[in-house]
PDB file of C-alpha atoms in Angstrom:
ATOM      1  CA  ALA A   1      95.087 234.116  11.155  1.00  0.00           C
ATOM      2  CA  ILE A   2      93.294 236.986  12.792  1.00  0.00           C
ATOM      3  CA  TYR A   3      92.847 240.045  10.613  1.00  0.00           C
ATOM      4  CA  SER A   4      92.457 243.494  12.129  1.00  0.00           C
ATOM      5  CA  THR A   5      92.890 247.191  11.399  1.00  0.00           C
ATOM      6  CA  LYS A   6      94.754 247.560  14.704  1.00  0.00           C
ATOM      7  CA  ASN A   7      98.516 247.714  14.279  1.00  0.00           C
ATOM      8  CA  ILE A   8     100.128 245.524  16.922  1.00  0.00           C
ATOM      9  CA  GLY A   9     103.438 245.200  15.101  1.00  0.00           C
ATOM     10  CA  HIS A  10     105.212 241.878  14.886  1.00  0.00           C
ATOM     11  CA  PHE A  11     106.676 240.470  18.091  1.00  0.00           C
ATOM     12  CA  GLY A  12     108.959 237.878  16.473  1.00  0.00           C
ATOM     13  CA  LEU A  13     110.422 240.302  13.940  1.00  0.00           C
ATOM     14  CA  SER A  14     110.501 243.229  16.418  1.00  0.00           C
ATOM     15  CA  PHE A  15     108.695 245.468  13.926  1.00  0.00           C
ATOM     16  CA  GLU A  16     106.653 248.326  15.345  1.00  0.00           C
ATOM     17  CA  TYR A  17     104.582 248.478  12.130  1.00  0.00           C
ATOM     18  CA  TYR A  18     103.703 245.329  10.249  1.00  0.00           C
ATOM     19  CA  THR A  19     101.199 243.934   7.802  1.00  0.00           C
ATOM     20  CA  HIS A  20     101.294 240.573   6.131  1.00  0.00           C
ATOM     21  CA  PHE A  21     100.178 239.852   2.602  1.00  0.00           C
ATOM     22  CA  THR A  22     101.138 237.534  -0.179  1.00  0.00           C
ATOM     23  CA  SER A  23     101.845 238.217  -3.777  1.00  0.00           C
ATOM     24  CA  PRO A  24     100.418 236.838  -5.918  1.00  0.00           C
ATOM     25  CA  ILE A  25      97.163 237.325  -4.067  1.00  0.00           C
ATOM     26  CA  ARG A  26      95.979 234.112  -2.418  1.00  0.00           C
ATOM     27  CA  ARG A  27      93.260 235.304  -0.037  1.00  0.00           C
ATOM     28  CA  TYR A  28      90.738 238.106   0.157  1.00  0.00           C
ATOM     29  CA  PRO A  29      92.676 239.859   2.981  1.00  0.00           C
ATOM     30  CA  ASP A  30      95.709 239.950   0.663  1.00  0.00           C
ATOM     31  CA  MET A  31      93.591 241.703  -1.955  1.00  0.00           C
ATOM     32  CA  LEU A  32      92.429 244.244   0.648  1.00  0.00           C
ATOM     33  CA  VAL A  33      96.030 245.042   1.604  1.00  0.00           C
ATOM     34  CA  HIS A  34      96.985 245.427  -2.062  1.00  0.00           C
ATOM     35  CA  ARG A  35      94.029 247.808  -2.604  1.00  0.00           C
ATOM     36  CA  ILE A  36      94.902 249.884   0.480  1.00  0.00           C
ATOM     37  CA  LEU A  37      98.552 250.153  -0.562  1.00  0.00           C
ATOM     38  CA  GLU A  38      97.590 251.133  -4.093  1.00  0.00           C
ATOM     39  CA  SER A  39      95.184 253.769  -2.764  1.00  0.00           C
ATOM     40  CA  HIS A  40      97.819 255.243  -0.442  1.00  0.00           C
ATOM     41  CA  LEU A  41     100.465 255.248  -3.168  1.00  0.00           C
ATOM     42  CA  ASP A  42      98.001 257.108  -5.405  1.00  0.00           C
ATOM     43  CA  GLY A  43      97.581 259.744  -2.672  1.00  0.00           C
ATOM     44  CA  HIS A  44      94.114 258.623  -1.497  1.00  0.00           C
ATOM     45  CA  PRO A  45      94.281 257.353   2.111  1.00  0.00           C
ATOM     46  CA  LEU A  46      91.274 255.557   3.545  1.00  0.00           C
ATOM     47  CA  THR A  47      88.323 257.628   4.690  1.00  0.00           C
ATOM     48  CA  ASN A  48      86.831 257.029   8.161  1.00  0.00           C
ATOM     49  CA  LYS A  49      83.903 255.160   6.584  1.00  0.00           C
ATOM     50  CA  GLU A  50      86.239 252.958   4.528  1.00  0.00           C
ATOM     51  CA  PHE A  51      88.286 252.269   7.648  1.00  0.00           C
ATOM     52  CA  GLY A  52      85.129 251.208   9.544  1.00  0.00           C
ATOM     53  CA  ASP A  53      84.049 248.989   6.666  1.00  0.00           C
ATOM     54  CA  LEU A  54      87.524 247.466   6.596  1.00  0.00           C
ATOM     55  CA  GLU A  55      87.277 246.460  10.278  1.00  0.00           C
ATOM     56  CA  LYS A  56      84.013 244.603   9.499  1.00  0.00           C
ATOM     57  CA  MET A  57      85.699 242.865   6.557  1.00  0.00           C
ATOM     58  CA  CYS A  58      88.573 241.845   8.857  1.00  0.00           C
ATOM     59  CA  LEU A  59      86.152 240.200  11.289  1.00  0.00           C
ATOM     60  CA  VAL A  60      84.434 238.250   8.514  1.00  0.00           C
ATOM     61  CA  ALA A  61      87.775 237.243   6.966  1.00  0.00           C
ATOM     62  CA  SER A  62      89.025 236.005  10.359  1.00  0.00           C
ATOM     63  CA  GLU A  63      85.871 233.918  10.852  1.00  0.00           C
ATOM     64  CA  GLN A  64      86.138 232.436   7.360  1.00  0.00           C
ATOM     65  CA  GLU A  65      89.840 231.674   7.839  1.00  0.00           C
ATOM     66  CA  ALA A  66      89.045 229.790  11.071  1.00  0.00           C
ATOM     67  CA  LYS A  67      86.355 227.768   9.260  1.00  0.00           C
ATOM     68  CA  ALA A  68      88.762 226.939   6.430  1.00  0.00           C
ATOM     69  CA  VAL A  69      91.491 225.814   8.846  1.00  0.00           C
ATOM     70  CA  SER A  70      88.990 223.655  10.736  1.00  0.00           C
ATOM     71  CA  ALA A  71      87.697 222.068   7.517  1.00  0.00           C
ATOM     72  CA  GLU A  72      91.251 221.377   6.361  1.00  0.00           C
ATOM     73  CA  ARG A  73      92.156 219.704   9.665  1.00  0.00           C
ATOM     74  CA  ASP A  74      88.954 217.628   9.618  1.00  0.00           C
ATOM     75  CA  SER A  75      89.581 216.429   6.069  1.00  0.00           C
ATOM     76  CA  ILE A  76      93.199 215.505   6.834  1.00  0.00           C
ATOM     77  CA  LYS A  77      92.117 213.620   9.968  1.00  0.00           C
ATOM     78  CA  TYR A  78      89.439 211.781   7.967  1.00  0.00           C
ATOM     79  CA  LYS A  79      91.892 210.736   5.249  1.00  0.00           C
ATOM     80  CA  LEU A  80      94.506 209.596   7.796  1.00  0.00           C
ATOM     81  CA  VAL A  81      91.951 207.433   9.627  1.00  0.00           C
ATOM     82  CA  GLU A  82      90.774 206.077   6.274  1.00  0.00           C
ATOM     83  CA  TYR A  83      94.390 205.271   5.389  1.00  0.00           C
ATOM     84  CA  MET A  84      94.953 203.493   8.721  1.00  0.00           C
ATOM     85  CA  GLN A  85      91.736 201.404   8.672  1.00  0.00           C
ATOM     86  CA  ASP A  86      93.361 198.361   7.087  1.00  0.00           C
ATOM     87  CA  LYS A  87      96.348 198.579   9.440  1.00  0.00           C
ATOM     88  CA  VAL A  88      94.551 197.581  12.651  1.00  0.00           C
ATOM     89  CA  GLY A  89      96.823 195.171  14.547  1.00  0.00           C
ATOM     90  CA  GLN A  90     100.027 196.558  13.042  1.00  0.00           C
ATOM     91  CA  THR A  91     102.746 198.217  15.121  1.00  0.00           C
ATOM     92  CA  PHE A  92     104.271 201.639  14.526  1.00  0.00           C
ATOM     93  CA  ASP A  93     107.054 203.864  15.767  1.00  0.00           C
ATOM     94  CA  ALA A  94     105.429 206.956  17.223  1.00  0.00           C
ATOM     95  CA  LEU A  95     106.087 210.126  19.180  1.00  0.00           C
ATOM     96  CA  ILE A  96     104.047 211.266  22.155  1.00  0.00           C
ATOM     97  CA  SER A  97     102.404 214.449  20.855  1.00  0.00           C
ATOM     98  CA  GLY A  98     100.157 215.148  23.831  1.00  0.00           C
ATOM     99  CA  VAL A  99      99.665 214.062  27.432  1.00  0.00           C
ATOM    100  CA  THR A 100      96.383 214.270  29.337  1.00  0.00           C
ATOM    101  CA  GLU A 101      94.855 212.658  32.401  1.00  0.00           C
ATOM    102  CA  TRP A 102      92.992 210.217  30.127  1.00  0.00           C
ATOM    103  CA  GLY A 103      95.975 209.131  28.021  1.00  0.00           C
ATOM    104  CA  LEU A 104      98.762 209.786  25.579  1.00  0.00           C
ATOM    105  CA  TYR A 105      98.275 211.227  22.138  1.00  0.00           C
ATOM    106  CA  VAL A 106     100.732 209.565  19.797  1.00  0.00           C
ATOM    107  CA  GLU A 107     101.701 210.377  16.233  1.00  0.00           C
ATOM    108  CA  ASP A 108     102.897 207.711  13.823  1.00  0.00           C
ATOM    109  CA  LYS A 109     106.332 208.836  12.605  1.00  0.00           C
ATOM    110  CA  GLU A 110     105.745 207.657   9.049  1.00  0.00           C
ATOM    111  CA  SER A 111     102.210 208.845   8.237  1.00  0.00           C
ATOM    112  CA  SER A 112     101.688 211.532  10.917  1.00  0.00           C
ATOM    113  CA  ALA A 113      98.405 209.818  11.855  1.00  0.00           C
ATOM    114  CA  GLU A 114      97.549 210.728  15.431  1.00  0.00           C
ATOM    115  CA  GLY A 115      95.560 208.741  17.941  1.00  0.00           C
ATOM    116  CA  LEU A 116      95.094 208.019  21.613  1.00  0.00           C
ATOM    117  CA  VAL A 117      96.640 205.488  23.976  1.00  0.00           C
ATOM    118  CA  ARG A 118      94.115 205.399  26.808  1.00  0.00           C
ATOM    119  CA  VAL A 119      95.675 205.472  30.255  1.00  0.00           C
ATOM    120  CA  ARG A 120      93.580 202.482  31.325  1.00  0.00           C
ATOM    121  CA  SER A 121      95.177 200.402  28.535  1.00  0.00           C
ATOM    122  CA  ILE A 122      98.669 200.813  30.029  1.00  0.00           C
ATOM    123  CA  GLY A 123      98.570 197.710  32.184  1.00  0.00           C
ATOM    124  CA  ASP A 124     101.946 197.555  33.915  1.00  0.00           C
ATOM    125  CA  ASP A 125     101.139 200.178  36.594  1.00  0.00           C
ATOM    126  CA  PHE A 126      98.574 202.776  37.651  1.00  0.00           C
ATOM    127  CA  TYR A 127      99.488 206.034  35.923  1.00  0.00           C
ATOM    128  CA  ASN A 128      98.806 209.523  37.228  1.00  0.00           C
ATOM    129  CA  TYR A 129      98.853 212.678  35.161  1.00  0.00           C
ATOM    130  CA  SER A 130     101.544 215.142  36.225  1.00  0.00           C
ATOM    131  CA  GLN A 131     100.567 218.492  34.781  1.00  0.00           C
ATOM    132  CA  LYS A 132     103.836 220.048  35.964  1.00  0.00           C
ATOM    133  CA  GLU A 133     105.920 217.469  34.073  1.00  0.00           C
ATOM    134  CA  TYR A 134     103.413 217.074  31.238  1.00  0.00           C
ATOM    135  CA  ALA A 135     103.718 213.347  31.782  1.00  0.00           C
ATOM    136  CA  LEU A 136     101.968 210.192  32.908  1.00  0.00           C
ATOM    137  CA  VAL A 137     103.874 208.779  35.869  1.00  0.00           C
ATOM    138  CA  GLY A 138     103.601 205.213  37.161  1.00  0.00           C
ATOM    139  CA  GLN A 139     102.549 205.113  40.812  1.00  0.00           C
ATOM    140  CA  ARG A 140     104.626 202.064  41.688  1.00  0.00           C
ATOM    141  CA  THR A 141     107.436 202.152  39.111  1.00  0.00           C
ATOM    142  CA  GLN A 142     107.736 205.942  38.626  1.00  0.00           C
ATOM    143  CA  LYS A 143     108.008 205.184  34.898  1.00  0.00           C
ATOM    144  CA  LYS A 144     107.251 208.329  32.888  1.00  0.00           C
ATOM    145  CA  TYR A 145     105.688 208.901  29.507  1.00  0.00           C
ATOM    146  CA  THR A 146     106.448 212.487  28.509  1.00  0.00           C
ATOM    147  CA  LEU A 147     105.743 214.771  25.573  1.00  0.00           C
ATOM    148  CA  GLY A 148     108.215 214.033  22.756  1.00  0.00           C
ATOM    149  CA  ASP A 149     109.107 210.511  23.901  1.00  0.00           C
ATOM    150  CA  SER A 150     109.458 207.830  21.236  1.00  0.00           C
ATOM    151  CA  VAL A 151     107.178 204.829  21.785  1.00  0.00           C
ATOM    152  CA  ARG A 152     106.168 201.694  19.931  1.00  0.00           C
ATOM    153  CA  VAL A 153     102.392 201.372  19.510  1.00  0.00           C
ATOM    154  CA  ARG A 154      99.838 198.956  18.045  1.00  0.00           C
ATOM    155  CA  LEU A 155      96.750 200.231  16.259  1.00  0.00           C
ATOM    156  CA  VAL A 156      93.723 198.663  17.958  1.00  0.00           C
ATOM    157  CA  ALA A 157      90.860 200.598  16.328  1.00  0.00           C
ATOM    158  CA  ALA A 158      90.231 202.998  13.459  1.00  0.00           C
ATOM    159  CA  ASP A 159      86.779 204.594  13.636  1.00  0.00           C
ATOM    160  CA  LEU A 160      86.193 206.562  10.434  1.00  0.00           C
ATOM    161  CA  SER A 161      82.843 208.032  11.512  1.00  0.00           C
ATOM    162  CA  ALA A 162      84.431 209.445  14.696  1.00  0.00           C
ATOM    163  CA  ARG A 163      87.723 210.217  12.876  1.00  0.00           C
ATOM    164  CA  GLN A 164      89.501 208.477  15.719  1.00  0.00           C
ATOM    165  CA  LEU A 165      92.462 206.132  16.053  1.00  0.00           C
ATOM    166  CA  ASP A 166      93.067 204.080  19.206  1.00  0.00           C
ATOM    167  CA  PHE A 167      96.474 202.687  20.003  1.00  0.00           C
ATOM    168  CA  GLU A 168      98.076 200.664  22.783  1.00  0.00           C
ATOM    169  CA  LEU A 169     101.688 200.688  23.886  1.00  0.00           C
ATOM    170  CA  VAL A 170     103.844 197.773  22.801  1.00  0.00           C
ATOM    171  CA  PRO A 171     106.424 196.697  25.407  1.00  0.00           C
TER     172      PRO A 171
END
């Protein structure tokens, strides 16, 4: 989330004026919104100085929110790799969750663990990345691996220190 004193409305809800907060209060920005609303309802709108201070608080809250989201993602990734460590060699049903020139990101359907199938490990053809199609396309066979495709994969490595899973496609 990005917090700001600038009203940009809400595109998805088509609201010209919008603020988001939760009740009960879960985050510091929620508490700020509650305080501002209470102050306005009591007939005391923000002063220019309070408004300036609020913009600084919004910047700090946005930075802290980004750090918290990053830490949460890192911890989830760590625990998923830890969970998968003893499953090296096993096969899984997965979805292609990302396509790049270096390979396919796949997500195990059962655990949501995500890892990489390196393009060089796909041995039946030479695959090129098609940015337009968001796919890897076989040069000779024209076989395509596209975002959202279901694939069968084998876990070949689980590196906990790098928080990385490596898979290969299973024919």
